[in-house]
Coordinates of C-alpha atoms and ligand atoms in Angstrom, one line a residue:
M215 CA -22.4 -170.5 83.3
T216 CA -21.2 -173.5 81.9
L217 CA -18.9 -176.1 83.2
I218 CA -17.3 -178.8 80.8
K219 CA -15.8 -181.7 82.6
N220 CA -13.1 -184.1 81.9
A221 CA -12.3 -183.2 78.3
E222 CA -8.8 -183.7 76.7
V223 CA -8.0 -180.1 76.1
Y224 CA -5.9 -178.8 73.1
K225 CA -5.4 -175.2 73.6
P226 CA -4.1 -175.9 70.7
E227 CA -1.3 -177.3 72.5
Y228 CA -2.1 -180.6 74.3
A229 CA -2.8 -179.8 77.8
G230 CA -4.4 -183.1 79.1
T231 CA -7.7 -184.1 80.8
K232 CA -9.4 -180.7 82.2
D233 CA -12.3 -179.1 83.2
V234 CA -13.3 -175.7 81.6
L235 CA -15.4 -173.2 83.2
I236 CA -17.4 -170.4 81.1
L237 CA -18.5 -167.4 82.6
G238 CA -20.3 -164.5 80.6
G239 CA -19.0 -165.6 77.4
K240 CA -15.5 -165.9 78.5
I241 CA -13.3 -168.8 79.4
A242 CA -13.1 -168.2 83.5
A243 CA -10.7 -171.3 84.4
V244 CA -9.0 -174.1 82.7
D245 CA -8.0 -176.6 85.6
D246 CA -8.4 -180.0 87.1
N247 CA -11.5 -181.0 88.8
I248 CA -13.6 -177.4 88.8
H249 CA -16.1 -177.2 91.3
V250 CA -18.6 -174.4 91.5
E251 CA -20.7 -173.5 94.6
M252 CA -23.4 -170.9 93.6
N253 CA -26.0 -171.7 96.8
G254 CA -28.7 -171.9 94.2
F255 CA -28.4 -168.5 93.0
T256 CA -27.8 -169.3 89.5
D257 CA -27.7 -172.9 87.4
V258 CA -24.6 -174.1 86.2
M259 CA -24.8 -176.0 82.9
E260 CA -22.5 -179.1 82.8
I261 CA -21.2 -180.6 79.9
D262 CA -19.9 -184.2 80.0
G263 CA -16.5 -183.9 78.2
R264 CA -15.4 -187.5 78.5
G265 CA -14.5 -189.3 75.2
K266 CA -14.3 -185.6 73.6
K267 CA -11.6 -183.3 72.5
L268 CA -12.0 -179.8 73.6
V269 CA -10.5 -177.4 70.9
P270 CA -10.5 -173.8 70.3
G271 CA -13.5 -172.8 68.0
F272 CA -12.6 -172.6 64.3
I273 CA -11.5 -169.4 62.6
D274 CA -12.4 -169.5 59.0
S275 CA -10.5 -166.3 57.7
H276 CA -11.8 -166.3 54.2
V277 CA -15.4 -166.8 53.4
H278 CA -17.6 -165.3 50.7
I279 CA -20.4 -164.5 53.5
L280 CA -22.4 -162.2 51.0
G281 CA -22.1 -165.0 48.5
G282 CA -19.6 -164.8 45.6
G283 CA -19.1 -166.3 42.1
G284 CA -21.1 -164.8 39.2
E285 CA -18.2 -165.5 36.7
G286 CA -20.5 -167.7 34.6
G287 CA -23.3 -164.9 34.4
F288 CA -25.9 -163.8 37.0
S289 CA -27.4 -167.0 37.7
T290 CA -23.9 -168.4 38.8
R291 CA -23.9 -165.8 41.7
T292 CA -23.5 -168.0 45.0
P293 CA -25.8 -167.8 48.1
E294 CA -24.9 -166.2 51.2
A295 CA -23.6 -168.0 54.4
T296 CA -25.8 -169.4 56.7
L297 CA -25.3 -169.3 60.5
T298 CA -25.6 -173.2 61.0
G299 CA -23.5 -174.0 57.9
L300 CA -20.5 -172.3 59.9
T301 CA -21.6 -173.6 63.4
T302 CA -21.9 -177.2 62.5
A303 CA -18.3 -177.0 60.9
G304 CA -16.9 -175.8 64.1
V305 CA -16.7 -172.3 62.9
T306 CA -17.2 -169.7 65.5
T307 CA -15.3 -166.7 64.1
V308 CA -15.8 -165.8 60.3
V309 CA -14.0 -163.4 58.1
G310 CA -16.0 -162.1 55.2
C311 CA -14.8 -161.1 51.8
L312 CA -16.2 -160.1 48.5
G313 CA -14.6 -161.4 45.5
T314 CA -14.7 -160.9 41.5
D315 CA -17.8 -159.2 41.9
G316 CA -17.5 -155.7 44.0
V317 CA -20.3 -154.1 42.1
A318 CA -23.6 -156.0 42.3
R319 CA -22.1 -156.8 46.0
D320 CA -20.5 -154.1 47.8
M321 CA -19.0 -153.2 51.1
V322 CA -22.0 -152.0 53.1
S323 CA -23.9 -155.2 52.3
L324 CA -20.9 -157.2 53.4
L325 CA -20.8 -155.1 56.6
A326 CA -24.5 -155.7 57.0
K327 CA -24.2 -159.6 56.5
A328 CA -21.3 -159.6 59.0
R329 CA -23.5 -157.9 61.6
G330 CA -26.1 -160.2 61.1
L331 CA -24.1 -163.2 61.7
E332 CA -23.0 -161.6 64.8
E333 CA -26.5 -161.1 65.8
E334 CA -27.1 -164.4 65.5
G335 CA -24.4 -165.9 67.8
I336 CA -20.9 -166.0 66.2
T337 CA -17.8 -163.5 65.8
S338 CA -17.5 -162.0 62.3
F339 CA -15.0 -159.5 60.8
I340 CA -14.5 -158.4 57.3
Y341 CA -11.8 -157.2 54.7
T342 CA -12.6 -154.1 52.9
G343 CA -12.2 -154.2 49.0
S344 CA -12.8 -157.1 46.4
Y345 CA -10.5 -158.7 43.6
R346 CA -9.8 -155.2 42.4
L347 CA -7.5 -152.3 42.7
P348 CA -8.0 -149.5 43.2
A349 CA -10.5 -150.7 46.0
R350 CA -13.9 -150.0 46.3
T351 CA -14.3 -149.4 50.2
I352 CA -17.2 -147.9 52.5
T353 CA -15.6 -144.5 53.4
G354 CA -13.4 -143.9 50.2
E355 CA -10.3 -144.8 51.5
I356 CA -8.8 -148.4 52.5
M357 CA -6.9 -146.5 55.6
K358 CA -10.1 -144.8 56.7
D359 CA -12.2 -148.1 56.4
I360 CA -9.8 -150.0 58.9
M361 CA -9.6 -147.2 61.2
V362 CA -13.4 -146.3 61.6
V363 CA -15.4 -149.3 60.9
D364 CA -14.7 -151.8 63.7
K365 CA -15.4 -155.0 61.6
I366 CA -12.6 -154.3 58.9
I367 CA -9.6 -155.7 59.7
G368 CA -7.5 -155.5 56.6
I369 CA -8.0 -155.6 52.7
G370 CA -8.9 -158.3 50.2
E371 CA -9.0 -160.6 48.7
I372 CA -7.0 -158.6 46.0
A373 CA -6.6 -160.8 43.1
V374 CA -3.0 -161.3 41.5
S375 CA -1.9 -163.6 38.7
D376 CA -5.2 -164.5 37.7
H377 CA -7.5 -163.5 34.4
R378 CA -10.0 -162.2 36.7
S379 CA -7.8 -159.6 38.5
S380 CA -7.7 -155.9 38.0
Q381 CA -4.0 -156.7 36.4
P382 CA -3.0 -153.9 39.1
T383 CA 0.2 -152.0 38.5
F384 CA 3.0 -152.5 40.9
E385 CA 2.3 -149.1 42.2
E386 CA -1.4 -149.7 42.9
F387 CA -0.4 -152.8 44.6
V388 CA 2.0 -151.3 47.3
R389 CA 0.0 -148.4 47.6
A390 CA -2.9 -150.4 48.5
V391 CA -0.7 -152.6 50.9
S392 CA 0.8 -149.4 52.7
D393 CA -2.7 -148.0 53.3
A394 CA -3.8 -151.3 54.9
R395 CA -0.5 -151.4 56.9
V396 CA -1.0 -147.9 58.3
G397 CA -4.5 -147.9 59.0
G398 CA -3.8 -151.3 60.8
M399 CA -0.9 -149.7 62.8
L400 CA -3.2 -146.6 63.8
S401 CA -6.1 -149.0 65.1
G402 CA -4.4 -151.5 66.5
K403 CA -5.6 -154.2 63.9
S404 CA -3.7 -156.4 61.5
G405 CA -4.3 -154.2 58.5
I406 CA -3.3 -157.6 56.5
I407 CA -3.6 -157.9 53.0
N408 CA -5.5 -161.0 51.8
I409 CA -4.4 -161.9 48.4
H410 CA -5.9 -164.2 46.1
L411 CA -3.2 -165.9 44.0
G412 CA -4.7 -167.3 40.7
D413 CA -3.0 -169.8 38.6
G414 CA -1.0 -167.4 36.3
K415 CA 2.6 -167.9 35.8
R416 CA 3.3 -164.8 37.7
K417 CA 2.6 -166.5 40.9
I418 CA 3.7 -164.2 44.0
D419 CA 5.9 -162.0 41.8
L420 CA 4.1 -158.9 43.1
I421 CA 4.6 -159.6 46.7
K422 CA 8.4 -160.6 46.3
R423 CA 8.8 -157.2 44.4
A424 CA 7.1 -155.2 47.1
L425 CA 9.6 -156.9 49.7
A426 CA 12.5 -156.3 47.6
E427 CA 11.4 -152.4 46.6
T428 CA 9.7 -151.3 49.8
E429 CA 10.1 -151.2 53.5
I430 CA 6.8 -153.1 53.8
P431 CA 7.7 -156.4 55.9
V432 CA 6.4 -159.8 54.9
Q433 CA 4.1 -160.0 58.0
Q434 CA 1.8 -157.9 55.9
F435 CA 0.8 -160.3 53.2
L436 CA -1.5 -163.4 53.6
P437 CA -1.4 -164.8 50.3
T438 CA -4.5 -167.6 49.9
H439 CA -5.1 -170.5 47.5
V440 CA -1.2 -171.3 47.7
N441 CA -2.0 -174.9 47.3
R442 CA -4.0 -174.6 44.1
N443 CA -1.4 -176.4 42.1
P444 CA 2.0 -177.7 42.5
E445 CA 4.0 -175.1 41.1
L446 CA 2.5 -172.2 43.2
F447 CA 2.7 -174.3 46.0
E448 CA 6.3 -174.9 45.7
E449 CA 6.8 -171.2 45.4
C450 CA 4.8 -170.7 48.3
V451 CA 6.9 -173.0 50.5
S452 CA 10.0 -171.0 49.8
Y453 CA 8.2 -168.0 50.5
A454 CA 7.0 -169.5 54.0
K455 CA 10.5 -170.6 54.5
T456 CA 11.6 -166.8 54.6
G457 CA 8.9 -166.0 57.2
G458 CA 5.7 -165.5 54.9
F459 CA 2.4 -166.5 56.0
I460 CA 0.3 -168.9 53.8
D461 CA -3.1 -169.7 53.6
F462 CA -4.2 -173.0 52.5
T463 CA -7.7 -173.6 51.0
G464 CA -9.7 -176.6 52.0
S465 CA -11.7 -178.7 49.7
D466 CA -15.0 -180.5 49.9
D467 CA -13.7 -183.1 47.5
P468 CA -10.0 -183.1 47.6
D469 CA -9.4 -186.2 45.8
F470 CA -11.5 -184.9 42.7
W471 CA -9.5 -181.6 43.0
E472 CA -5.9 -183.2 43.3
E473 CA -6.6 -185.4 40.4
T474 CA -8.1 -182.9 37.9
E475 CA -6.4 -179.7 39.1
G476 CA -3.3 -180.9 41.0
E477 CA -4.3 -179.2 44.0
V478 CA -1.8 -180.0 46.9
R479 CA -4.4 -181.2 49.7
F480 CA -3.9 -179.6 53.1
S481 CA -2.6 -182.8 54.7
K482 CA 0.3 -183.3 52.4
G483 CA 1.0 -179.7 52.2
L484 CA 1.2 -179.4 55.8
K485 CA 3.2 -182.3 55.8
R486 CA 5.7 -180.9 53.4
L487 CA 5.9 -177.6 55.5
L488 CA 6.8 -179.5 58.6
Q489 CA 9.4 -181.4 57.0
E490 CA 11.1 -178.2 55.4
G491 CA 11.1 -176.8 59.2
V492 CA 8.6 -173.8 58.4
N493 CA 7.7 -171.8 61.5
Q494 CA 4.6 -173.3 63.0
D495 CA 3.0 -169.9 63.7
N496 CA 3.1 -169.1 59.7
F497 CA 0.4 -171.5 58.1
T498 CA -3.3 -171.1 58.0
L499 CA -6.4 -173.0 56.6
S500 CA -9.5 -171.3 55.3
S501 CA -12.7 -172.6 53.4
D502 CA -13.2 -170.1 50.6
G503 CA -16.9 -171.0 51.9
Q504 CA -19.8 -169.5 49.4
G505 CA -17.0 -169.3 46.7
S506 CA -17.8 -170.7 43.3
M507 CA -16.1 -173.6 42.2
P508 CA -16.4 -174.5 38.6
I509 CA -16.2 -178.0 37.9
F510 CA -14.8 -179.8 35.1
N511 CA -14.7 -183.6 34.3
K512 CA -11.5 -185.6 33.3
Q513 CA -11.8 -184.4 29.6
K514 CA -11.7 -180.9 30.8
E515 CA -15.4 -180.4 30.4
Y516 CA -17.3 -177.8 32.3
V517 CA -20.1 -179.9 34.1
G518 CA -21.4 -177.4 36.9
I519 CA -20.7 -175.2 39.8
G520 CA -20.0 -176.4 43.4
I521 CA -20.0 -174.4 46.2
G522 CA -17.2 -173.8 49.2
K523 CA -18.1 -175.2 52.4
S524 CA -16.5 -174.5 55.8
S525 CA -17.1 -178.3 56.8
C526 CA -13.9 -178.9 54.5
L527 CA -11.7 -177.8 57.7
I528 CA -12.3 -180.2 59.8
K529 CA -12.3 -182.7 56.9
A530 CA -8.7 -181.8 56.4
L531 CA -7.7 -181.7 59.8
K532 CA -8.8 -185.4 60.0
E533 CA -6.7 -186.1 57.0
C534 CA -3.8 -184.8 58.8
V535 CA -4.2 -186.7 61.7
F536 CA -5.5 -190.1 60.1
N537 CA -3.7 -190.2 57.0
E538 CA -0.3 -188.2 57.6
D539 CA 0.5 -188.9 61.0
I540 CA 0.6 -185.0 61.9
P541 CA -0.4 -184.6 65.9
L542 CA -3.8 -182.7 66.3
E543 CA -2.3 -179.8 67.9
T544 CA 0.1 -179.0 65.1
A545 CA -3.0 -179.2 62.5
L546 CA -5.2 -177.2 64.6
R547 CA -2.9 -174.3 64.7
A548 CA -4.0 -173.8 61.3
V549 CA -7.7 -172.6 62.1
T550 CA -7.1 -171.4 65.5
S551 CA -4.1 -170.0 67.2
N552 CA -2.1 -169.3 64.0
P553 CA -5.0 -167.0 62.3
A554 CA -5.8 -165.5 65.6
K555 CA -2.0 -164.2 65.8
I556 CA -1.6 -163.3 62.3
L557 CA -5.0 -161.3 61.8
K558 CA -4.5 -159.9 65.4
L559 CA -7.6 -161.4 66.8
R560 CA -6.8 -161.1 70.6
T561 CA -9.4 -163.0 72.3
K562 CA -9.4 -165.8 69.7
G563 CA -7.8 -169.1 68.9
K564 CA -7.0 -170.4 72.2
I565 CA -8.4 -172.3 75.3
E566 CA -7.2 -170.0 77.9
K567 CA -8.5 -168.0 80.9
G568 CA -9.9 -164.6 79.3
M569 CA -10.2 -165.7 76.2
D570 CA -13.7 -165.7 74.2
A571 CA -15.5 -169.1 75.1
D572 CA -15.3 -170.4 71.5
I573 CA -15.1 -174.1 71.8
C574 CA -15.6 -177.3 69.8
L575 CA -15.8 -180.5 71.2
L576 CA -14.7 -183.3 68.8
D577 CA -15.8 -187.0 68.9
E578 CA -13.4 -190.0 68.8
N579 CA -13.5 -189.6 65.0
L580 CA -12.5 -186.0 65.2
D581 CA -15.9 -184.9 64.2
V582 CA -17.8 -181.7 65.4
H583 CA -20.1 -182.7 68.0
T584 CA -20.5 -179.5 70.2
V585 CA -20.0 -176.1 69.2
I586 CA -20.0 -172.8 71.6
A587 CA -19.6 -169.6 70.5
R588 CA -19.1 -166.8 73.2
G589 CA -20.5 -169.0 75.6
R590 CA -23.7 -170.4 74.1
V591 CA -24.1 -173.8 72.9
M592 CA -25.0 -173.4 69.1
V593 CA -24.4 -177.3 68.2
E594 CA -25.1 -180.2 70.4
G595 CA -24.7 -183.8 69.3
K596 CA -23.7 -182.6 65.6
K597 CA -27.2 -180.9 65.3
P598 CA -27.8 -177.2 65.3
L599 CA -29.5 -175.6 68.5
V600 CA -29.3 -172.1 67.5
Y601 CA -30.6 -171.4 63.8
G602 CA -30.2 -168.4 61.6
M603 CA -33.2 -166.1 61.2
F604 CA -34.7 -167.5 58.3
E605 CA -32.9 -170.9 58.1
N606 CA -35.4 -173.8 57.6
K607 CA -35.4 -175.7 61.1
N608 CA -36.2 -179.3 59.4
Ligands
ZN718 ZN1 -9.8 -166.3 45.9

């Protein structure tokens, strides 16, 4: 039992200064002045929330938890995600995916990695398949994977408009989407299709054609990397205005990527969406964590490979608040209530009675100070309290 006193609560909607009581991994109450009398039967751990903003634990909906990359040869395969790499960034729920490589990495390994992170204390889900269609699955079928494997909530990331994609035909694409949709319906999951958008000139043409020529609704698609260049972003703003969901990819060094690749940083992109009147439920932000990021200098020469990190999420939120004057409660939606709603993670993304006790406390600079995952304190004073099995505690 844990009681957080006098924190400024963002549900993500601003709720004022409140106490939050955690019981058995769930949020038991959010109220003024909660008092617990246990007559000594059990200890109540109190956390002083004064000066802190209490927000839902972040949902990072696109992470290569098993590692990714490899496009520059075997030595460029990226390492697996670590527990504290996620928790110190405020992430309490992660959605894992494969990437370009669905051969040397496969779905069983991805599922095992997701289960490992769950055992270590956070919540995990995965997408079935990789960049390519037809998808490589666990059971042999997309629909069956979603229906029988608890952790599989959809398919992805399927690559389109990219030289690394399998160049799926329209028929292959809509069949995969329909399999995911029906599998999701039959199992009460989102069955969403997470779509990697490359920088090819076809942009989101396949999605637009599927919407024009089939009965599949727009809510079935979650295109990601929508901000990778200005032209693609413009197309995706229009798409969002018609009710489509869009996922921004955060960046560890947004100045660099803005300058070299024309990437639209989240804060500026979100400002634009708000000006355009896009539905505030329809945008998300993910890290592409552990994905490889080939780095080129100003002369467009290859200089090395970086790795995506979940820490880009809070950096992006801070830019929204401090540079673009976007309310914290609006920016927060991108990593809390919106991905929870879009991915149908019903106990996630909100500070409300009955929800999982996934909570971050942010300090006055909006840095992640304390992180609680399903009721357990994982990070305190910006330092991990809980480490992954093979993590170096020094
Ligand atoms: Zn991708």
